[in-house]
Coordinates of C-alpha atoms and ligand atoms in Angstrom, one line a residue:
M1099 CA -15.9 -11.1 69.2
S1100 CA -17.3 -7.8 68.2
S1101 CA -16.1 -4.7 70.2
F1102 CA -18.5 -2.4 68.5
T1103 CA -20.0 0.3 70.7
Q1104 CA -21.8 3.5 69.9
N1105 CA -18.7 5.4 71.0
N1106 CA -16.6 3.7 68.5
I1107 CA -19.0 4.5 65.8
V1108 CA -19.3 8.2 66.8
E1109 CA -15.5 8.5 66.8
A1110 CA -15.2 6.7 63.4
V1111 CA -18.0 9.1 61.9
Q1112 CA -16.1 12.2 63.1
A1113 CA -12.8 10.9 61.6
L1114 CA -14.4 10.1 58.3
I1115 CA -16.0 13.6 58.1
K1116 CA -12.5 15.0 58.8
E1117 CA -11.2 13.1 55.8
E1118 CA -9.4 10.4 57.9
L1119 CA -9.4 6.7 57.2
V1120 CA -11.5 4.1 59.1
V1121 CA -11.4 0.3 58.8
F1122 CA -14.8 -1.2 59.2
P1123 CA -16.2 -4.8 58.8
T1124 CA -18.4 -5.8 55.9
E1125 CA -20.1 -9.2 55.3
T1126 CA -17.3 -10.0 52.7
V1127 CA -14.0 -8.6 54.0
Y1128 CA -12.8 -5.6 56.0
G1129 CA -12.8 -2.4 54.1
L1130 CA -10.5 0.6 54.4
G1131 CA -12.9 3.5 54.2
A1132 CA -12.8 7.2 53.3
R1133 CA -15.4 9.7 52.2
A1134 CA -15.9 9.3 48.4
D1135 CA -16.4 13.1 47.7
S1136 CA -13.0 14.1 48.9
S1137 CA -9.8 13.6 46.9
I1138 CA -7.7 14.3 50.1
A1139 CA -9.4 11.5 51.9
I1140 CA -9.3 9.1 48.9
Q1141 CA -5.6 9.7 48.3
K1142 CA -5.0 8.5 51.9
I1143 CA -6.4 5.1 50.9
Y1144 CA -4.1 4.8 47.9
D1145 CA -1.1 5.8 50.0
A1146 CA -1.9 3.4 53.0
K1147 CA -2.5 0.4 50.6
G1148 CA 0.3 1.3 48.2
R1149 CA -2.4 0.9 45.6
P1150 CA -1.7 1.9 41.9
S1151 CA -3.7 5.0 41.2
N1152 CA -5.2 3.3 38.1
N1153 CA -7.2 0.8 40.2
P1154 CA -10.6 2.3 41.1
L1155 CA -12.4 1.8 44.4
I1156 CA -15.9 0.5 45.3
I1157 CA -18.2 3.1 46.8
H1158 CA -20.4 2.0 49.6
F1159 CA -23.9 3.4 50.4
H1160 CA -26.6 2.7 53.0
S1161 CA -29.7 2.8 50.8
L1162 CA -31.0 3.0 47.3
H1163 CA -32.4 6.3 48.3
Q1164 CA -28.9 7.6 49.2
I1165 CA -27.4 6.2 45.9
K1166 CA -30.0 8.3 44.0
E1167 CA -28.9 11.5 45.6
W1168 CA -25.4 10.9 44.2
L1169 CA -25.9 8.9 41.0
T1170 CA -28.4 8.1 38.3
L1171 CA -29.3 4.5 38.9
P1172 CA -30.1 2.6 35.6
P1173 CA -33.2 0.2 35.7
L1174 CA -31.0 -2.9 35.7
A1175 CA -29.1 -1.7 38.7
E1176 CA -32.3 -0.8 40.5
K1177 CA -33.7 -4.3 39.8
L1178 CA -30.5 -6.1 41.1
G1179 CA -30.2 -3.7 44.0
N1180 CA -33.8 -4.5 45.1
K1181 CA -33.0 -8.2 44.9
F1182 CA -29.5 -8.4 46.3
W1183 CA -28.8 -5.3 48.5
P1184 CA -27.8 -5.0 51.2
G1185 CA -25.4 -7.7 50.2
P1186 CA -22.2 -8.9 48.4
L1187 CA -22.9 -7.6 44.9
T1188 CA -21.0 -4.6 43.3
L1189 CA -22.5 -3.0 40.3
I1190 CA -20.5 -0.9 37.8
I1191 CA -22.5 2.0 36.3
R1192 CA -21.9 5.4 34.8
S1193 CA -20.7 7.9 37.4
S1194 CA -21.5 11.5 38.1
E1195 CA -19.0 14.2 39.0
K1196 CA -20.2 14.1 42.6
I1197 CA -18.1 11.0 43.2
C1198 CA -14.5 12.1 43.4
S1199 CA -12.6 11.2 40.2
T1200 CA -9.6 9.9 42.2
A1201 CA -11.8 7.2 43.7
R1202 CA -12.8 6.2 40.2
A1203 CA -9.2 6.3 38.9
G1204 CA -10.4 8.9 36.4
L1205 CA -12.9 6.5 34.8
N1206 CA -16.4 7.7 33.9
T1207 CA -17.8 4.6 35.5
V1208 CA -18.2 3.8 39.3
A1209 CA -18.5 0.6 41.3
I1210 CA -21.2 0.8 44.0
R1211 CA -22.7 -1.5 46.6
I1212 CA -24.7 -1.5 49.9
P1213 CA -23.1 -3.9 52.3
S1214 CA -25.2 -5.9 54.8
H1215 CA -22.9 -5.9 57.9
P1216 CA -24.8 -4.0 60.7
I1217 CA -21.6 -2.0 61.7
A1218 CA -21.0 -1.0 58.0
L1219 CA -24.6 0.1 57.6
E1220 CA -24.6 2.0 61.0
L1221 CA -21.4 3.8 60.0
L1222 CA -22.7 4.6 56.5
R1223 CA -26.1 5.9 58.0
Q1224 CA -24.5 8.0 60.6
T1225 CA -21.9 9.5 58.3
N1226 CA -24.5 9.9 55.6
L1227 CA -21.7 10.1 52.9
P1228 CA -20.8 7.5 50.4
L1229 CA -17.7 5.7 51.5
A1230 CA -15.0 4.4 49.2
A1231 CA -13.6 1.2 50.6
P1232 CA -11.2 -1.3 49.1
S1233 CA -10.2 -4.4 51.1
A1234 CA -8.2 -3.3 54.1
N1235 CA -4.9 -4.8 53.1
R1236 CA -1.6 -3.8 51.4
S1237 CA -2.2 -3.7 47.6
G1238 CA -2.0 -7.2 46.0
H1239 CA -2.1 -9.0 49.2
I1240 CA -4.9 -11.3 50.5
S1241 CA -8.0 -9.5 51.9
P1242 CA -8.5 -9.4 55.7
T1243 CA -11.4 -11.3 57.2
Q1244 CA -10.5 -10.5 60.9
V1245 CA -9.1 -7.4 62.6
E1246 CA -5.8 -9.2 63.3
H1247 CA -5.3 -9.6 59.5
V1248 CA -5.8 -5.8 59.0
K1249 CA -3.3 -5.0 61.7
R1250 CA -0.7 -7.3 60.2
S1251 CA -1.1 -6.0 56.7
L1252 CA -1.5 -2.2 57.3
G1253 CA 0.2 -1.9 60.7
S1254 CA 0.0 1.6 62.1
K1255 CA -1.3 3.2 59.0
V1256 CA -4.9 3.3 60.3
K1257 CA -5.8 4.5 63.7
I1258 CA -9.5 3.6 63.8
I1259 CA -10.6 0.0 63.3
L1260 CA -14.1 -1.1 64.0
D1261 CA -14.1 -4.8 65.0
G1262 CA -17.0 -6.9 63.8
G1263 CA -15.3 -10.3 64.4
A1264 CA -14.9 -12.7 61.5
C1265 CA -16.5 -11.9 58.2
E1266 CA -19.4 -14.1 57.3
V1267 CA -18.8 -14.5 53.5
G1268 CA -15.0 -14.3 53.6
L1269 CA -14.4 -13.5 49.8
E1270 CA -14.8 -10.2 48.2
S1271 CA -18.2 -9.2 46.5
T1272 CA -19.3 -10.3 43.0
V1273 CA -18.4 -7.4 40.6
L1274 CA -20.9 -7.0 37.7
D1275 CA -20.3 -4.5 35.0
L1276 CA -23.7 -3.1 33.8
T1277 CA -22.1 -0.7 31.3
T1278 CA -21.5 -3.5 28.7
N1279 CA -24.1 -5.5 26.8
P1280 CA -24.5 -8.2 27.9
P1281 CA -23.4 -7.3 31.4
R1282 CA -20.1 -8.9 32.5
I1283 CA -19.1 -10.5 35.8
L1284 CA -15.6 -9.1 36.3
R1285 CA -15.1 -10.8 39.7
P1286 CA -17.1 -13.9 40.7
G1287 CA -18.4 -13.9 44.3
K1288 CA -21.1 -15.3 46.6
I1289 CA -23.9 -13.9 44.3
S1290 CA -23.6 -16.3 41.5
R1291 CA -24.0 -15.8 37.7
E1292 CA -27.0 -18.1 37.9
E1293 CA -28.7 -15.9 40.5
I1294 CA -28.0 -12.8 38.5
E1295 CA -29.2 -14.3 35.3
K1296 CA -32.5 -15.2 37.0
E1297 CA -33.1 -11.5 37.5
I1298 CA -31.8 -9.9 34.3
G1299 CA -31.1 -12.7 31.7
N1300 CA -27.8 -13.5 30.0
V1301 CA -24.6 -12.2 31.5
E1302 CA -21.0 -13.1 30.6
L1303 CA -18.2 -14.1 32.9
A1304 CA -15.0 -12.2 32.1
D1305 CA -11.9 -14.3 31.6
H1306 CA -9.6 -13.4 34.5
K1307 CA -6.6 -15.0 32.9
V1308 CA -5.8 -11.9 30.9
S1309 CA -2.5 -10.9 29.7
E1310 CA -1.0 -7.9 31.7
N1311 CA -0.3 -6.2 28.3
K1312 CA -3.9 -6.0 27.2
P1313 CA -6.1 -3.2 28.3
L1314 CA -8.2 -4.4 31.3
A1315 CA -11.9 -4.1 31.8
S1316 CA -11.1 -3.8 35.4
P1317 CA -7.5 -3.1 36.7
G1318 CA -8.3 -5.5 39.6
L1319 CA -8.4 -8.3 37.0
L1320 CA -4.6 -8.4 36.9
F1321 CA -3.9 -12.1 36.9
K1322 CA -1.6 -12.4 39.9
H1323 CA -3.4 -10.9 42.9
Y1324 CA -4.7 -11.8 46.3
S1325 CA -1.4 -13.5 47.1
P1326 CA 0.0 -14.4 50.4
D1327 CA 3.8 -13.9 50.8
A1328 CA 4.5 -17.5 49.9
K1329 CA 4.7 -19.8 46.8
V1330 CA 1.2 -21.3 46.3
V1331 CA 0.6 -24.4 44.3
L1332 CA -2.5 -26.6 43.8
F1333 CA -2.2 -30.4 44.2
T1334 CA -4.3 -33.5 43.6
S1335 CA -4.2 -36.2 46.3
S1336 CA -2.0 -38.4 44.2
E1337 CA 0.6 -35.6 44.0
L1338 CA 0.7 -34.9 47.7
E1339 CA 3.7 -37.0 48.5
S1340 CA 5.9 -35.5 45.8
Y1341 CA 5.4 -32.1 47.4
L1342 CA 6.3 -33.4 50.8
Q1343 CA 9.8 -34.5 50.0
P1344 CA 12.4 -32.7 52.2
Q1345 CA 12.6 -29.2 50.8
E1346 CA 14.7 -26.2 51.6
V1347 CA 11.7 -24.0 52.1
G1348 CA 11.2 -24.7 55.8
T1349 CA 7.6 -25.4 57.0
I1350 CA 5.2 -26.4 54.2
G1351 CA 1.6 -25.2 54.6
I1352 CA -1.2 -27.5 53.4
L1353 CA -4.8 -26.6 52.9
F1354 CA -7.0 -29.6 52.2
H1355 CA -10.7 -30.4 52.3
S1356 CA -10.8 -34.1 51.7
S1357 CA -11.1 -35.5 55.2
D1358 CA -9.6 -38.9 54.1
L1359 CA -6.3 -37.3 52.9
K1360 CA -3.4 -38.9 54.6
I1361 CA -1.1 -36.2 55.9
P1362 CA 2.2 -37.3 57.4
N1363 CA 2.9 -36.1 61.0
S1364 CA 5.9 -33.8 60.8
D1365 CA 7.2 -30.6 62.4
A1366 CA 7.9 -29.3 58.9
I1367 CA 4.3 -29.5 57.9
K1368 CA 1.4 -27.3 59.0
A1369 CA -1.9 -28.7 57.6
I1370 CA -5.2 -26.9 57.9
E1371 CA -8.4 -28.7 57.1
L1372 CA -11.0 -26.6 55.4
S1373 CA -14.7 -27.5 55.0
N1374 CA -15.9 -29.3 51.8
D1375 CA -18.9 -27.1 51.7
P1376 CA -18.0 -24.2 49.4
K1377 CA -19.7 -21.5 51.6
Q1378 CA -17.8 -22.5 54.7
Y1379 CA -14.6 -23.0 52.7
A1380 CA -14.9 -19.4 51.4
Q1381 CA -15.3 -18.2 55.0
Q1382 CA -12.2 -20.1 56.2
L1383 CA -9.8 -19.7 53.2
Y1384 CA -8.2 -16.2 53.8
A1385 CA -7.8 -16.8 57.6
A1386 CA -6.1 -20.1 56.9
L1387 CA -3.7 -18.4 54.5
H1388 CA -3.0 -15.6 56.9
E1389 CA -2.3 -18.2 59.5
L1390 CA 0.2 -20.2 57.3
E1391 CA 1.8 -17.0 56.3
S1392 CA 2.3 -15.8 59.9
L1393 CA 3.8 -19.2 60.7
G1394 CA 6.4 -18.4 58.1
C1395 CA 5.4 -21.0 55.5
K1396 CA 7.1 -20.1 52.2
L1397 CA 5.4 -22.9 50.3
I1398 CA 1.6 -23.3 50.6
I1399 CA 0.1 -26.3 48.8
V1400 CA -3.7 -26.3 48.3
E1401 CA -5.8 -29.3 47.4
N1402 CA -7.5 -29.0 44.1
I1403 CA -11.2 -28.0 44.5
P1404 CA -14.3 -29.3 42.6
Q1405 CA -15.1 -27.8 39.2
N1406 CA -18.6 -26.6 39.6
P1407 CA -20.5 -23.2 39.8
Q1408 CA -20.7 -23.3 43.6
W1409 CA -16.8 -23.2 43.8
K1410 CA -16.3 -20.5 41.0
A1411 CA -15.4 -17.6 43.3
I1412 CA -13.0 -19.8 45.2
E1413 CA -11.5 -21.1 42.0
N1414 CA -11.0 -17.5 40.8
R1415 CA -9.2 -16.5 44.0
L1416 CA -6.9 -19.6 44.1
S1417 CA -6.1 -19.3 40.4
R1418 CA -4.8 -15.7 41.0
M1419 CA -2.6 -16.9 43.9
I1420 CA -0.8 -19.7 42.2
S1421 CA 2.8 -19.3 41.3
E1422 CA 3.6 -20.0 37.7
Ligands
TXA2670 O1 -16.3 -7.2 49.0 C1 -15.8 -6.2 48.5 O2 -16.1 -5.8 47.4 C2 -14.8 -5.4 49.4 C3 -15.6 -4.8 50.5 C4 -14.7 -3.9 51.5 O3 -16.7 -4.0 50.0 N1 -14.1 -4.4 48.7 C5 -13.2 -4.8 47.7 O4 -12.6 -3.7 47.1 O5 -12.9 -6.0 47.4 P1 -11.3 -3.8 46.2 O6 -10.9 -2.4 45.9 O7 -10.3 -4.7 46.9 O8 -11.8 -4.4 44.9 C6 -12.6 -3.6 44.0 C7 -12.6 -4.2 42.6 C8 -11.2 -4.0 42.0 O9 -10.9 -5.3 41.3 C9 -11.4 -2.8 41.0 O10 -10.5 -2.8 39.9 C10 -12.8 -3.1 40.6 O11 -13.5 -3.5 41.8 N2 -13.5 -1.8 40.2 C11 -13.8 -0.7 40.9 N3 -14.3 0.3 40.2 C12 -14.4 -0.2 38.9 C13 -14.8 0.4 37.7 N4 -15.3 1.6 37.5 N5 -14.7 -0.4 36.6 C14 -14.1 -1.7 36.6 N6 -13.7 -2.3 37.8 C15 -13.7 -1.6 38.9
MG2671 MG1 -8.7 -5.9 47.3

């Protein structure tokens, strides 16, 4: 349920202008917002999340017109923006000095997007400032898709949270780097490689299984990321039984999507069935992980997913959670 009122928005706008933090819903996940032109405000994001200062933030705008007041938009970005914004696509372009360098982690590039959630758009319009907003969770933890997840992860660190109910997409935006040739997808998401290639031709998909010792195109590509506080492993249906032998880990969480899977009835098992449609699976995944985590599951086993482009973003997030 959404508890969005004009009063909440006005209070949030005033807080943002005064360099305070505000959590707001987007169509992907909840964001922890601060004005992108203030290093004081931006530093509060890094402190609240415990985020390493070398990991840059995504800057949110309400319109192409507003972006052009702050940055020079290259033709490819304008083309993609016209097609996919407002929506779950983040573009990396050259920055200007107007965007605070702390938000860019000192890089000369900047990640930008126009979100489509009506509360996010209203907040951006009324503030009329670009807002930096990483996902509203402790650094390295899974992103929040509901207000309850934000509260569990950030506790009392943020006073103002705009509630927009459950996020529709459920996984973070596609991140496309337009400063390389060909452009590279640094993080797969709902807007697929195929959809992007239809607009601008060939793009590469970055290998996210990078070594932590190599320089990274995006610090957010660190291999282990988006993890719940539990050991996560993938299983195929034939392996299920071996994972369910009595273990010392307490309750075992299971995420599955094959409706014919036989799951034993046991107090030591908490199984959640997810959709076998990738769009709905994406919507449900983080909420299910948050739930298993809140039940104290120290081992979460996740049924293997199909290997095809529609599951790419989900595969990317799962592969970053699994324990070696
Ligand atoms: O869906 C989303 O994108 C959400 C909502 C709130 O908009 N935001 C989000 O932000 O997921 P965050 O900070 O959790 O992820 C941003 C990713 C990180 O992996 C970061 O390293 C990368 O974008 N990034 C930001 N600026 C970059 C840049 N200039 N160059 C390369 N990567 C960049
Ligand atoms: Mg994040």
